[in-house]
Coordinates of C-alpha atoms and ligand atoms in Angstrom, one line a residue:
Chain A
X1 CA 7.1 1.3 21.6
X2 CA 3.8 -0.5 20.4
X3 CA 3.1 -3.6 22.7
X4 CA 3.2 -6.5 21.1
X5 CA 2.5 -10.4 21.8
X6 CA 5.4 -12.0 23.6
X7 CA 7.9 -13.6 20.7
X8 CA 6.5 -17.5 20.5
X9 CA 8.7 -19.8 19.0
X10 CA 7.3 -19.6 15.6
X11 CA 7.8 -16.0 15.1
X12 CA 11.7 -16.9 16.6
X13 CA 11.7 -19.6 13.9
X14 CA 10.8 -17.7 10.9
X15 CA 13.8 -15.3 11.5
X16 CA 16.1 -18.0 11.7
X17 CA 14.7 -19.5 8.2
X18 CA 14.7 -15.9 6.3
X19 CA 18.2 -15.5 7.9
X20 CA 19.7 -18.7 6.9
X21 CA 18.0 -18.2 3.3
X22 CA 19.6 -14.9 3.1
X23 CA 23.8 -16.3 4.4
X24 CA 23.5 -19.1 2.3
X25 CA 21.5 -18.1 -1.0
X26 CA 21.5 -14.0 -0.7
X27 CA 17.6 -14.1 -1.1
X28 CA 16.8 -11.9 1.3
X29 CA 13.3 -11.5 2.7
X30 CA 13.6 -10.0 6.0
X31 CA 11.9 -7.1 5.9
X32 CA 9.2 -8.3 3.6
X33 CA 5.9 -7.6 5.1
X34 CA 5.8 -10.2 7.7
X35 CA 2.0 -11.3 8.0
X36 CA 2.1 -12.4 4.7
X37 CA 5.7 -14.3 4.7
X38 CA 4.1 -16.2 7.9
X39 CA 1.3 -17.2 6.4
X40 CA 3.1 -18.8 2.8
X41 CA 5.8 -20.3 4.8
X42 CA 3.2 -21.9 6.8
X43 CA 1.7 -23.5 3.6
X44 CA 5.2 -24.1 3.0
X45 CA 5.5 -25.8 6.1
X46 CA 2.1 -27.8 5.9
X47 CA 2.6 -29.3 1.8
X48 CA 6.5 -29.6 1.9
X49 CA 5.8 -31.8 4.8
X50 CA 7.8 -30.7 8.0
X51 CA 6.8 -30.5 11.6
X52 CA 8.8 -27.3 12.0
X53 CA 10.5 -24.4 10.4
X54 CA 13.8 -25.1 12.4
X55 CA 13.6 -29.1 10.3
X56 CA 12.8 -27.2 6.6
X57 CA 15.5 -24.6 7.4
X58 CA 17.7 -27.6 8.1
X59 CA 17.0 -29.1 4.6
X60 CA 17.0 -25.9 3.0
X61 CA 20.6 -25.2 4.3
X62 CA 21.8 -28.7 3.4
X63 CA 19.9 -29.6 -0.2
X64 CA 20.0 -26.4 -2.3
X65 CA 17.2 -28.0 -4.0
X66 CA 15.0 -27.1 -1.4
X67 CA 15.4 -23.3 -2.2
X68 CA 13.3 -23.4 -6.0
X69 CA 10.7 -24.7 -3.5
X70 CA 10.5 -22.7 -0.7
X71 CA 11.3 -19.9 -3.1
X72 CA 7.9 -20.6 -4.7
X73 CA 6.0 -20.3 -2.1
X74 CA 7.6 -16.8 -0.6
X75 CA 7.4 -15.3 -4.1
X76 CA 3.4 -14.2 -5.2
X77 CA 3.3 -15.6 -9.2
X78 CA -0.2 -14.2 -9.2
X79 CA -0.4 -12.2 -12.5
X80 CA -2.9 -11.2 -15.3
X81 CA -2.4 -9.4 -18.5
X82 CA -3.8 -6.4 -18.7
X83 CA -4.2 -6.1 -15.1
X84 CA -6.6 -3.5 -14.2
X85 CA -7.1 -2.0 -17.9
X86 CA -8.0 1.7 -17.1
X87 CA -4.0 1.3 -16.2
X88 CA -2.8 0.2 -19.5
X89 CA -5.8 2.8 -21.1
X90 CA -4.0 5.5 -19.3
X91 CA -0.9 4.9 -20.2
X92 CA -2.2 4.8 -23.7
X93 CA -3.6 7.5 -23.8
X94 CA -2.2 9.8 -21.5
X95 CA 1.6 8.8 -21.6
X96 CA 2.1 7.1 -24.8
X97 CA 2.1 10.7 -26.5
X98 CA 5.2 11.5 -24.2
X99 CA 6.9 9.0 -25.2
X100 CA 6.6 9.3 -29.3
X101 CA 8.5 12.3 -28.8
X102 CA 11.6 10.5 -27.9
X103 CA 14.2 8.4 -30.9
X104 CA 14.7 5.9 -28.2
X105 CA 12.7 4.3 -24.9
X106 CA 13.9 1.9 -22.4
X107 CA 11.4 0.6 -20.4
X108 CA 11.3 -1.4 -16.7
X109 CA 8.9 -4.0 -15.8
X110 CA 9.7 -4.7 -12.3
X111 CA 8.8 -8.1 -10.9
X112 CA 7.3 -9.3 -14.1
X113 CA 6.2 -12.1 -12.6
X114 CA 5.7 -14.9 -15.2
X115 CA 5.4 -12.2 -18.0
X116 CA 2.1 -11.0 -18.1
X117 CA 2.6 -7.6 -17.6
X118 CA 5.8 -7.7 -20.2
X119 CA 3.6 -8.6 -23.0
X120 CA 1.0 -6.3 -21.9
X121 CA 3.3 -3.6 -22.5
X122 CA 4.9 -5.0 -26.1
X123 CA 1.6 -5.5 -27.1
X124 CA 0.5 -1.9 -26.4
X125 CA 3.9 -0.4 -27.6
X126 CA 3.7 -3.0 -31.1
X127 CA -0.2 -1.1 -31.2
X128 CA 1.1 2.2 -30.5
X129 CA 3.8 1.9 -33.2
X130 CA 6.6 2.4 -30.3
X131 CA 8.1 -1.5 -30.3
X132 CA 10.9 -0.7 -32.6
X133 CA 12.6 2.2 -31.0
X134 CA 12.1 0.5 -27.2
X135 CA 14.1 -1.8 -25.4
X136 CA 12.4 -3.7 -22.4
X137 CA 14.0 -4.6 -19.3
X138 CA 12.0 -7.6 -17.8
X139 CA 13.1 -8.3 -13.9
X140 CA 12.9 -10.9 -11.4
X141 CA 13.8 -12.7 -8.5
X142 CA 12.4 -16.2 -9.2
X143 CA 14.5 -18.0 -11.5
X144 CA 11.2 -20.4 -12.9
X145 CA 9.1 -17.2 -13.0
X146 CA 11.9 -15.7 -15.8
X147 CA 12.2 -18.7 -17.5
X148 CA 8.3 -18.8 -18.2
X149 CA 8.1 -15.5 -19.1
X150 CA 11.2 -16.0 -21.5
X151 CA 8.9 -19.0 -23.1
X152 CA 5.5 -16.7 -23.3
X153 CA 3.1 -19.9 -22.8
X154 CA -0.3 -19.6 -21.0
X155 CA -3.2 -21.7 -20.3
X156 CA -5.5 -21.4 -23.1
X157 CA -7.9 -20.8 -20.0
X158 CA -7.2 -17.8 -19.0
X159 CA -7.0 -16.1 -22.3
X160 CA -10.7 -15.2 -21.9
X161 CA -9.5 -13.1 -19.1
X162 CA -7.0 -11.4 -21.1
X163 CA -8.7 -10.6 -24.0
X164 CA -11.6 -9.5 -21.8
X165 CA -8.7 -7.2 -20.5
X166 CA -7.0 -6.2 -23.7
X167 CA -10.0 -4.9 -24.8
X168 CA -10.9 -2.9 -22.1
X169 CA -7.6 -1.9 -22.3
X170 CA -8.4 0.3 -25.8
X171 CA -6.7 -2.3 -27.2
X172 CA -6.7 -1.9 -31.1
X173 CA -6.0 -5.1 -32.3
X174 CA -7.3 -8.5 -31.4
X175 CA -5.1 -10.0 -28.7
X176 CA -5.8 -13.3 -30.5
X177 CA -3.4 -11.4 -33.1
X178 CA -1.1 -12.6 -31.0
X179 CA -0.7 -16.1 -29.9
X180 CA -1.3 -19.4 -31.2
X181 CA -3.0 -22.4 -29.1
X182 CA -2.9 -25.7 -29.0
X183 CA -3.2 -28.9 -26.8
X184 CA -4.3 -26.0 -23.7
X185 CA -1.2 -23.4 -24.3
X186 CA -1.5 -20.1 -26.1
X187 CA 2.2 -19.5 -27.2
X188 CA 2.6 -15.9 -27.7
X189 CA 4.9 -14.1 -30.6
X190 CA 8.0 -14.5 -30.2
X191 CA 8.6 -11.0 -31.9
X192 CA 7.2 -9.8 -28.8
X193 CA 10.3 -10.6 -27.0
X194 CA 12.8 -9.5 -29.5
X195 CA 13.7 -6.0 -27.3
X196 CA 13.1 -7.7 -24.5
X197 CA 16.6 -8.2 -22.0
X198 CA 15.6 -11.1 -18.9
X199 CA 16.9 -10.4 -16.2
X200 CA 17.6 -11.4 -12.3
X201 CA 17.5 -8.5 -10.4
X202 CA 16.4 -7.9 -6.8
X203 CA 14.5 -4.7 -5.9
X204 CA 15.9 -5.5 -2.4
X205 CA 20.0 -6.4 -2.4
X206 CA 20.8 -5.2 -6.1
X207 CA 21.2 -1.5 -8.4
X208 CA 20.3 0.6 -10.9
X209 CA 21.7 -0.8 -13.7
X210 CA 20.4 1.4 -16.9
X211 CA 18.7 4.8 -17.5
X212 CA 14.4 4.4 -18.0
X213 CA 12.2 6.5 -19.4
X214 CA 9.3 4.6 -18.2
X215 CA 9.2 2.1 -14.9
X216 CA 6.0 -0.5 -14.5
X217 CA 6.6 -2.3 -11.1
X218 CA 3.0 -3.2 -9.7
X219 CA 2.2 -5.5 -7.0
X220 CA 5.5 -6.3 -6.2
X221 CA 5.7 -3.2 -3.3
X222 CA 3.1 -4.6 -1.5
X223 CA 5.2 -7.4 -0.2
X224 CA 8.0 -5.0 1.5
X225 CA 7.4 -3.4 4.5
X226 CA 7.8 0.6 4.5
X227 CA 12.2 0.9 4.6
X228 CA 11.9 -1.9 2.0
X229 CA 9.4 0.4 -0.3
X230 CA 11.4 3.1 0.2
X231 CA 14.6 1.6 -1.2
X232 CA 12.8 0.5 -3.9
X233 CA 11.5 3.8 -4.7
X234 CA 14.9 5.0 -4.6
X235 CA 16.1 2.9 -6.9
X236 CA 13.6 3.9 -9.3
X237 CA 14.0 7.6 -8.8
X238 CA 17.5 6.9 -9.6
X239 CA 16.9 5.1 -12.4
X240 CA 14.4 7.3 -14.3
X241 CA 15.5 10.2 -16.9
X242 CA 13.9 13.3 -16.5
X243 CA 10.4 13.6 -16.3
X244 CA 10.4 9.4 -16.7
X245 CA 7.1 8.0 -15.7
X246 CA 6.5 5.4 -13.1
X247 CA 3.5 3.2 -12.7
X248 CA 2.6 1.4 -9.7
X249 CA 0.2 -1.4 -8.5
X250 CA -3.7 0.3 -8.0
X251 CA -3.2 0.0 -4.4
X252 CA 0.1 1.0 -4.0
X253 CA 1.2 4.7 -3.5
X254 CA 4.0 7.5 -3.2
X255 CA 2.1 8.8 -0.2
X256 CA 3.9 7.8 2.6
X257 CA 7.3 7.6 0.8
X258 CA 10.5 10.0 1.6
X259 CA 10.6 10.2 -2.0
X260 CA 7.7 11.4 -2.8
X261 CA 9.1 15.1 -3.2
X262 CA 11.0 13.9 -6.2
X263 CA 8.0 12.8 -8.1
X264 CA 4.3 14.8 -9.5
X265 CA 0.9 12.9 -10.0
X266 CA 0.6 12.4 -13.3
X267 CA -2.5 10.3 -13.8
X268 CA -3.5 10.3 -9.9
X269 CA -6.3 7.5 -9.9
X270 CA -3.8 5.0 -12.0
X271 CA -0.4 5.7 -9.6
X272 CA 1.4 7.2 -12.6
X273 CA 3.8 9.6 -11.5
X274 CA 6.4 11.8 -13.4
X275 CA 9.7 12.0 -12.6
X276 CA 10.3 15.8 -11.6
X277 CA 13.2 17.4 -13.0
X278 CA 16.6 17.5 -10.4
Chain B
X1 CA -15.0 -13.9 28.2
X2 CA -11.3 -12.9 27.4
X3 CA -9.3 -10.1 28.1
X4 CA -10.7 -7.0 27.2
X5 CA -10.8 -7.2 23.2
X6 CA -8.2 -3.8 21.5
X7 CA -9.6 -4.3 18.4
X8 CA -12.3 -6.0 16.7
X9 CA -12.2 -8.2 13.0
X10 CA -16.0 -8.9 11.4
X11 CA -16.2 -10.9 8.2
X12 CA -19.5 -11.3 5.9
X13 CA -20.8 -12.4 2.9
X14 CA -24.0 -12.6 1.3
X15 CA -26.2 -10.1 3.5
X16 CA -24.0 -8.1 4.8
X17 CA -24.3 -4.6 4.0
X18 CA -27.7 -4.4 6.3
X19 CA -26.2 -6.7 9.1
X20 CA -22.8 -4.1 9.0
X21 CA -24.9 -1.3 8.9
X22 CA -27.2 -2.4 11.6
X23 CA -24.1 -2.8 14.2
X24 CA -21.7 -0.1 12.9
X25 CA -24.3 3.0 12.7
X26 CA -25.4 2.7 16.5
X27 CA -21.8 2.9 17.2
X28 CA -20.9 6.2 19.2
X29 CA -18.5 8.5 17.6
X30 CA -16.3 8.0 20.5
X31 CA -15.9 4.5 19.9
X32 CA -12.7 3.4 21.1
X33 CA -12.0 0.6 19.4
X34 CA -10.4 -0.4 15.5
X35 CA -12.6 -2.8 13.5
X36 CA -11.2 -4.6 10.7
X37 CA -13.8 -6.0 8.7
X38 CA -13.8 -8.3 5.2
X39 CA -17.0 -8.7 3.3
X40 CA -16.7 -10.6 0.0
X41 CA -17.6 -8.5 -2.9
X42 CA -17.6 -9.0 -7.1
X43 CA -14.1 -8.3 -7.3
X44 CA -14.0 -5.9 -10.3
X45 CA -16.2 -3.4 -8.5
X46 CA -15.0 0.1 -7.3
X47 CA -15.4 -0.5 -3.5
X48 CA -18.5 2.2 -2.5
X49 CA -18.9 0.3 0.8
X50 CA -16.8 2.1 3.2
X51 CA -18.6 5.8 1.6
X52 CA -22.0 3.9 2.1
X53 CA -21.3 2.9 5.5
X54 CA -19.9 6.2 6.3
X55 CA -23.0 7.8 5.5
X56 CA -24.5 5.9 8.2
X57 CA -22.2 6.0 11.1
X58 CA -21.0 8.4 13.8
X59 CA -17.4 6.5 13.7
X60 CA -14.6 6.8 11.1
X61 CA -14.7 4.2 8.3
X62 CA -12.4 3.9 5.3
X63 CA -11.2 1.6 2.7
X64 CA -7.4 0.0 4.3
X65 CA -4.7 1.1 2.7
X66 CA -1.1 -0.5 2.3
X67 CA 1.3 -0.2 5.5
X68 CA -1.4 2.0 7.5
X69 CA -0.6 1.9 11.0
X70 CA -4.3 1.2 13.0
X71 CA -5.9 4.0 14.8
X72 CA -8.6 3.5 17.8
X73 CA -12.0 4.3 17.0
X74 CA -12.0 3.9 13.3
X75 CA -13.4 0.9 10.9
X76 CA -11.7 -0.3 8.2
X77 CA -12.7 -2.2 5.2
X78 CA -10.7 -4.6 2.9
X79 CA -10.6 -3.4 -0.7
X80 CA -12.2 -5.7 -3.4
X81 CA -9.3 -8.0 -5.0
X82 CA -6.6 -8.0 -2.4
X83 CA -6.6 -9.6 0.9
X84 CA -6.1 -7.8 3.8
X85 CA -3.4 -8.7 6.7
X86 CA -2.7 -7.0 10.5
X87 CA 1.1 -6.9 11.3
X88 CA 3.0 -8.0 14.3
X89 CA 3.7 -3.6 14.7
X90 CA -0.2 -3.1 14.1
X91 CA -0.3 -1.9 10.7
X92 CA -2.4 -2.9 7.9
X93 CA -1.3 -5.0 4.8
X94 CA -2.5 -5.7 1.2
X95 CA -1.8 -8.6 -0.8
X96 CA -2.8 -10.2 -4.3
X97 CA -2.0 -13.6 -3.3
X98 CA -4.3 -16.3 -4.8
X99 CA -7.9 -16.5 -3.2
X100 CA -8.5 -18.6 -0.5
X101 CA -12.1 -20.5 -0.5
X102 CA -12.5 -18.7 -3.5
X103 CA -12.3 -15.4 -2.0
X104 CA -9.8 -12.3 -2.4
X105 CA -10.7 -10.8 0.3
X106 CA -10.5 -13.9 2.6
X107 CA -11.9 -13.6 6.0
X108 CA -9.5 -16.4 7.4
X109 CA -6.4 -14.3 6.0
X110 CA -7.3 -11.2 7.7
X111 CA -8.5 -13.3 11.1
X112 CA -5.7 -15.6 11.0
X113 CA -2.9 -12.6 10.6
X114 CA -5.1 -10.3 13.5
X115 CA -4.8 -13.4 15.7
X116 CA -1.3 -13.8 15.2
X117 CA -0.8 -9.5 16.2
X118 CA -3.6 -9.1 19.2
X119 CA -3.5 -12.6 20.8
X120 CA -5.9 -12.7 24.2
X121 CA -7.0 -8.9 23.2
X122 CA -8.8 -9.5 19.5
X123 CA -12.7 -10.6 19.2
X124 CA -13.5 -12.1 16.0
X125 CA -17.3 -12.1 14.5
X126 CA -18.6 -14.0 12.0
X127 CA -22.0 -12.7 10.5
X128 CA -23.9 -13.5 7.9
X129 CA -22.9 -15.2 4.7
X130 CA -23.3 -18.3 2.1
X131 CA -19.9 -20.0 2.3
X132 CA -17.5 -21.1 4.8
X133 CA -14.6 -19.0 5.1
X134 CA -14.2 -17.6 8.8
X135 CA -14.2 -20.8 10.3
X136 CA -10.8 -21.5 10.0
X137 CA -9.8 -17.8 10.8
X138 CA -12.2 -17.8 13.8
X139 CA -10.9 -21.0 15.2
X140 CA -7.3 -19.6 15.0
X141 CA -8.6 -16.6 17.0
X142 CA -10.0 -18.6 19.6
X143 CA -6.8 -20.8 19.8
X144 CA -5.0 -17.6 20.3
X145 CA -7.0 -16.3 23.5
X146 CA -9.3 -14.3 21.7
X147 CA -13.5 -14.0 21.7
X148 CA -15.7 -15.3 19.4
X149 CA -19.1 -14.3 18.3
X150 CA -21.3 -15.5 15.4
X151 CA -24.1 -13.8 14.5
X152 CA -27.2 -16.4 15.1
X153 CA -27.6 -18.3 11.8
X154 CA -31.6 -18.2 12.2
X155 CA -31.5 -14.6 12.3
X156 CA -28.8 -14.4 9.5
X157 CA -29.9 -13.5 6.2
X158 CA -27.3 -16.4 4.5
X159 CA -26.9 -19.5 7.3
X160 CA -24.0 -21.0 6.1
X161 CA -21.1 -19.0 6.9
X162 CA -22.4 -18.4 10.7
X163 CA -23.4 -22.0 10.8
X164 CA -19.8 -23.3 9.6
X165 CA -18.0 -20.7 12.4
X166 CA -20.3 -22.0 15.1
X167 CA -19.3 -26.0 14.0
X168 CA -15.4 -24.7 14.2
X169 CA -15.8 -22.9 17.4
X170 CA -18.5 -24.2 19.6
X171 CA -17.8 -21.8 22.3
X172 CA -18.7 -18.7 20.3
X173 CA -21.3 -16.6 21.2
X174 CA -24.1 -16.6 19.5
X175 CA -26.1 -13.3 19.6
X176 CA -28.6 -11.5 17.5
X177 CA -27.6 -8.6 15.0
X178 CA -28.8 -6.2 17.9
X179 CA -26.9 -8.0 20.8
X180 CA -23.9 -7.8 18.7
X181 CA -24.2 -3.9 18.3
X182 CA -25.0 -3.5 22.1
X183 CA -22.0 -6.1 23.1
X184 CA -19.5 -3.8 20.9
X185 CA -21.1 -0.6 22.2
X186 CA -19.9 -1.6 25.6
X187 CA -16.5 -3.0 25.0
X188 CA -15.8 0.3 22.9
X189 CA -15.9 2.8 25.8
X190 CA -13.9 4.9 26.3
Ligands
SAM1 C1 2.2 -10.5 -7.4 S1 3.5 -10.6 -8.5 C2 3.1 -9.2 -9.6 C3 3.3 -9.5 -11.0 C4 3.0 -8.3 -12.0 N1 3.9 -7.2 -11.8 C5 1.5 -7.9 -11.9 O1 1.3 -6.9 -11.3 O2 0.7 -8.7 -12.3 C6 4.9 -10.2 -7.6 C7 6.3 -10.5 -8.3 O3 7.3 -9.8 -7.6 C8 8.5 -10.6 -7.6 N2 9.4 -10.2 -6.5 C9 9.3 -10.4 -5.2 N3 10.3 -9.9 -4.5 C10 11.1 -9.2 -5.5 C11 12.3 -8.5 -5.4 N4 12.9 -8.3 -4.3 N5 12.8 -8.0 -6.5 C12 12.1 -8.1 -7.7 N6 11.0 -8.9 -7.8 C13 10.5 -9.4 -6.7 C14 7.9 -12.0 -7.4 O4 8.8 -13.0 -7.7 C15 6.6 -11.9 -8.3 O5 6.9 -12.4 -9.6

């Protein structure tokens, strides 16, 4: 055993508050990496106003509209699209061939966040001439997160950023193709979203629920500790066909994984790894 | 001063490739110590930092990686874009949440989260740099039990980050680049 600082009331706290959110709501985040819990429930703590976690777990067990709030601030909504382009450029150009040699895709965005990385993809598959044959699967666990990736509005103000992104991307079209703005909100096509299935679904307490041929879940990982990644992992090695691909966040990796055997590098610098065949 | 620091988190800004390289390359190879360090940099830049400083030390040095457990006698670097957190069990963790004081790497995320794992046994130093995050994280260190040292703002290529550390925590240190290097050569043997 590791020595570690003698438990201090906060740390005894914060269990209590991740245990009460998980009896009475089934969000469970107790074995999400813990520094970083600590420090958004303590933001938490500071704007919702309370002198301890024991008086917000109190409200939270009492006014279930507590929970959309706390809920906000243990869930990370921070998001681009396009994020880190030499991903999407690989997957262009290195997996994209793969998958025009199948009639039909289904594809797994995994914590899609407020939909960023979803329209990343159906812009890239609508460019790649894959959109009709693919059906998307867009998962989360924060309810207001789904709902604004359902709508596909963003702040005119951080289009810049995405184009900037698209384009570095390979993209082959003009992402402005794709959206139109007023009063400050780019609303994108909703054609984008016509294969597209929303979905609550935790990486943590819930299933496989369909057959992939290609998994995107990037940046969400980070957040679990190791056991947490692990059953994660699992559920995607379960989920993916043969020789499926699965694409994770650029500083996320397979490497300390016990599932790691059942995967290949496939584009090593971008974490894209290929299902191996059972 | 404190208990005897385990481990060691610097943060930097503007400057401080020379002031790292200054204090990290007289380090011994058989430095006992883990450093955790932050130093803000443009964040859609390939990190070269940890290969440069490598170049120059005797000690191990490497970019942190997600969920790596901390080993004695090595330095580790945050990687551009993601902040970088120490766990209660002594491993390293990466997030994308939102920057704080404009900065993803934030110096108070990683010194707040260190302070929260080492307690009495971390030393925090602030070194050179244009803005003011660290205060807040060296503060918390302090509050925790742990050192403090700031890198002397005369001496300090960018004033303001030193200067702003020194205002949060009065009873820091305040030592020269070259006091700094000897101070962590000594609490680092084996
Ligand atoms: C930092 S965002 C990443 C968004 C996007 N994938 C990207 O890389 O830009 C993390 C997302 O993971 C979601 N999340 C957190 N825990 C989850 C879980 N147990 N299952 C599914 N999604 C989860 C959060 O709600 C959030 O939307």
């Amino acid at each position: 055993m590791k020595e570690t600082a003698p438990q201090k009331i906060e740390d005894i706290e914060i269990r209590l508050l991740l245990e009460a959110l998980y009896l009475k709501y089934h969000y469970d985040f107790r074995n999400y990496a813990m520094a970083s819990v600590k420090r958004r429930l303590r933001q938490a703590r500071e704007q919702l106003g309370f002198d301890t976690f024991s008086a917000m777990q109190e409200r939270l067990l009492h006014e279930p509209a507590m929970l959309p709030r706390i809920l906000g601030y243990l869930t990370v909504q921070v998001s681009e699209m396009f994020r880190d382009p030499s991903y999407f450029r690989a997957l262009r150009e290195k997996v994209v061939p793969h998958l025009r040699t199948y009639p039909s895709l289904r594809v797994w965005i995994a914590g899609c966040s407020g939909g960023e990385e979803l329209y990343s993809f159906s812009i890239l598959f609508r460019e790649e001439g894959l959109e009709e044959r693919t059906l998307f699967y867009a998962t989360d666990i924060n309810p207001d997160a789904l709902h604004a990736a359902e709508a596909g509005v963003f702040a005119v103000d951080r289009l810049q950023l995405f184009t900037e992104n698209h384009r570095k991307s390979g993209g082959k079209s003009s992402l402005s193709d794709y959206y139109q703005a007023a009063y400050g909100r780019a609303s994108f096509d909703k054609g984008l979203r016509r294969n597209v299935v929303f979905s609550d679904h935790s990486l943590v307490t819930d299933a496989v629920f369909a057959e992939m041929q290609l998994i995107s879940c990037r940046n969400v990982l980070i957040y679990f500790d190791r056991n947490l990644q692990d059953r994660a992992l699992g559920l995607f090695k379960d989920s993916l066909a043969r020789r499926g691909f699965l694409g994770l966040g650029a500083k996320e990796s397979l490497r300390f994984s016990e599932h790691a055997g059942a995967f290949v590098d496939f584009v090593r610098e971008e974490k894209i790894y290929q299902r191996r065949a059972p | 001063m404190s208990a005897s620091p385990q481990a060691v988190v610097i943060g930097s800004s503007a400057g401080a490739l020379e002031a790292l390289s200054r204090i990290l390359s007289v380090l011994p190879a058989t430095f006992i110590l883990p450093v955790i360090a932050v130093v803000h940099l443009p964040p859609d830049k390939r990190s070269i930092l940890a290969e440069l400083l490598q170049a120059r030390c005797a000690v191990r040095v490497r970019e942190a990686e997600d969920k790596e457990p901390i080993t004695p006698g090595t330095i580790y670097f945050a990687p551009p874009d993601y902040h970088l957190l120490v766990e209660m069990d002594r491993s390293l963790s990466l997030s994308s949440d939102e920057p704080v004081l404009f900065s993803r790497p934030s110096i108070d995320v990683l010194f707040e989260s260190a302070a929260d794992a080492y307690g009495c046994g971390l030393l925090g130093v602030v070194l050179t740099g244009a803005n003011h995050d660290g205060a807040r994280g060296l503060n918390a260190i302090v509050e925790g039990g742990g050192s403090a040292i700031v890198q002397d703002p005369d001496s300090a290529f960018a004033p303001a980050m030193p200067q702003a550390a020194i205002e949060a925590c009065p009873n820091a240190r305040v030592l020269s680049v070259d006091a700094i290097a000897s101070y962590l050569q000594e609490i680092g043997r084996s």
